[in-house]
Coordinates of C-alpha atoms in Angstrom, one line a residue:
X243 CA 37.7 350.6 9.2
X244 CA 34.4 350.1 10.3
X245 CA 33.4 347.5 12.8
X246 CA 30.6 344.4 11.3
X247 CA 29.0 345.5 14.4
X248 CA 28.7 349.2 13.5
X249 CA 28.0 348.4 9.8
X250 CA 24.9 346.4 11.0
X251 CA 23.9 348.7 13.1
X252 CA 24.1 352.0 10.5
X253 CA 21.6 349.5 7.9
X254 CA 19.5 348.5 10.9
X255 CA 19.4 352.3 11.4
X256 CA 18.2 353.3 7.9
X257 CA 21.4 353.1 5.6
X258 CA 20.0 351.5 1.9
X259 CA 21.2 349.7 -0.9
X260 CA 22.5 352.1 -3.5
X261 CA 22.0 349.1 -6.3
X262 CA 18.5 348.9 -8.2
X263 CA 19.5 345.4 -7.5
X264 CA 20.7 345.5 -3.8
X265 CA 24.3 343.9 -5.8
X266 CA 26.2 345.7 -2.8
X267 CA 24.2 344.5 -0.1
X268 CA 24.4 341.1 -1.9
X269 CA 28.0 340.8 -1.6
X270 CA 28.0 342.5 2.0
X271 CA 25.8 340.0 3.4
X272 CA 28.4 337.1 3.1
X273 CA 30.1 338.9 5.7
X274 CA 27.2 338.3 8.5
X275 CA 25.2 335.3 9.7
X276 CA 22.3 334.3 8.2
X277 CA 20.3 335.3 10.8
X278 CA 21.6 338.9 10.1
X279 CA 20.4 339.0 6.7
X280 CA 17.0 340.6 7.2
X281 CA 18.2 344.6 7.6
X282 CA 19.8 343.8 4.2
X283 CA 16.6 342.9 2.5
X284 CA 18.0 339.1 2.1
X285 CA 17.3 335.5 3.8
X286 CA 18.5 332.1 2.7
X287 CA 15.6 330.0 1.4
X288 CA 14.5 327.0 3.3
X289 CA 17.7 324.7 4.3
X290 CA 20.3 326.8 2.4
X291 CA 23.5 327.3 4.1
X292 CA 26.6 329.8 3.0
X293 CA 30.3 329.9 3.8
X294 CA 30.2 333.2 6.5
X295 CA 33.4 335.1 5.2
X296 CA 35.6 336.9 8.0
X297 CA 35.4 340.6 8.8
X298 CA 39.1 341.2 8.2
X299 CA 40.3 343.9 6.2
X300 CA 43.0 341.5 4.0
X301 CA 39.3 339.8 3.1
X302 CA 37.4 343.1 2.9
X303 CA 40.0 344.0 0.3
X304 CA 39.8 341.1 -1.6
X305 CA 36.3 341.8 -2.3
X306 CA 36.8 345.3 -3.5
X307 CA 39.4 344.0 -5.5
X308 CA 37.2 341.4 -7.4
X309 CA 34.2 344.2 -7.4
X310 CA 36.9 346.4 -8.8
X311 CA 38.0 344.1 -11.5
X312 CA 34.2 343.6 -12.6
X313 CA 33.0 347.5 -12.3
X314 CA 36.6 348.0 -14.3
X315 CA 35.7 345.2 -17.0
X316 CA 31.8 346.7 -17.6
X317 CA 33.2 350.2 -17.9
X318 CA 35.7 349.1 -20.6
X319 CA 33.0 347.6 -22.1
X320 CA 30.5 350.9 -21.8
X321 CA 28.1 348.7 -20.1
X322 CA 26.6 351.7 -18.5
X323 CA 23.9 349.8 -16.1
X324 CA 26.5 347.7 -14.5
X325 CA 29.3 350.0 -14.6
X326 CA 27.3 352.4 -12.6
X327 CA 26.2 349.7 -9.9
X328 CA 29.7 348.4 -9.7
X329 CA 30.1 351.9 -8.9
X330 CA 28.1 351.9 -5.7
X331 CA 29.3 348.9 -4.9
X332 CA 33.1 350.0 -4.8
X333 CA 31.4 352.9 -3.0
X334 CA 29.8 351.0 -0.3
X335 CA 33.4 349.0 0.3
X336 CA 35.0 352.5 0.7
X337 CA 32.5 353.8 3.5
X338 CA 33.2 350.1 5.3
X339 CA 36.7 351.2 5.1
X340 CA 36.5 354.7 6.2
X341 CA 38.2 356.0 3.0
X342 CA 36.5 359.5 2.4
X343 CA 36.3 358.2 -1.3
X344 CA 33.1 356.9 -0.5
X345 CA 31.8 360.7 -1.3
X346 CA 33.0 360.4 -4.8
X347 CA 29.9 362.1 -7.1
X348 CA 32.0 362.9 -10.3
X349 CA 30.2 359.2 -12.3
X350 CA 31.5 360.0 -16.2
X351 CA 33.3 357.6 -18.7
X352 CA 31.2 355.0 -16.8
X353 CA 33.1 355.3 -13.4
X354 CA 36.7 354.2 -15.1
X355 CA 38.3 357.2 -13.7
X356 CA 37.3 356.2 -10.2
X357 CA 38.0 352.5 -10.4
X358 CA 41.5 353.0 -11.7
X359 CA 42.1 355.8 -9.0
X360 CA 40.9 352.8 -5.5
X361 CA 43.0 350.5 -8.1
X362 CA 46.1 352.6 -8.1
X363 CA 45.4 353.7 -4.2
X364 CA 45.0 349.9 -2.9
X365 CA 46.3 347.8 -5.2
X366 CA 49.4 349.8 -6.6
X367 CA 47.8 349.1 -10.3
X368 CA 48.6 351.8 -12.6
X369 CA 45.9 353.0 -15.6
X370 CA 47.0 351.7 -18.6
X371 CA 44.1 353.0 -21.0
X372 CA 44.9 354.8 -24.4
X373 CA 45.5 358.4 -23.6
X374 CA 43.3 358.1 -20.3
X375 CA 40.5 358.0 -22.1
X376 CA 37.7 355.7 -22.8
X377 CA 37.5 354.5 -25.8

């Protein structure tokens, strides 16, 4: 797993958002201080404070996990725009945890393969779609 150190320093380096939206970057961020924010493209306005998270894998995974969930739900639902930035964002979760996943390229029946394969792989949750197919 990457270090919070080393994932700073590869987006102070040059490493983007893969989200229209920055939605990966967005999550990420909880993960550093405030004052960290800026290579990310974010700051808190004015006063605003936010509960820092901990850079701990059990953490790390609970994120994927929820992003999972989410990215799983849109697919399901053919909600091709968000599927497809979940999909990134599940990516960029993968590359902080040095699975070789991350390189994934094969995006079809909005990324539901994928998802169920990191949900079978880290969360011992078996596909349960018709047939294996999207519907």
């Amino acid at each position: 797993m990457k270090t919070k150190e080393a994932v700073l320093e590869a987006v102070r380096n040059g490493r983007e958002s893969q989200c229209l939206d920055g939605r990966d970057y967005a999550r990420l961020v909880l993960f550093f201080e405030s004052d960290q924010w800026e290579p990310f493209g974010f700051a808190l306005p004015g006063e605003e404070t936010c509960t820092l998270k901990p850079w701990a894998r059990e953490e790390l995974l609970a994120q994927l996990e929820s992003d999972l969930n989410f990215g799983i739900e849109k697919a399901e639902g053919q909600r091709g725009i968000s599927a497809s930035l979940m999909y990134e964002v599940v990516k960029m979760w993968l590359w902080i945890l040095d699975d070789p996943l991350q390189h994934h390229d094969n995006y079809h029946g909005y990324g539901l393969p994928f998802f169920e394969e990191i949900q079978t792989k880290y969360f011992a949750v078996e596909a349960t779609r018709n047939g294996g197919e999207v519907q």
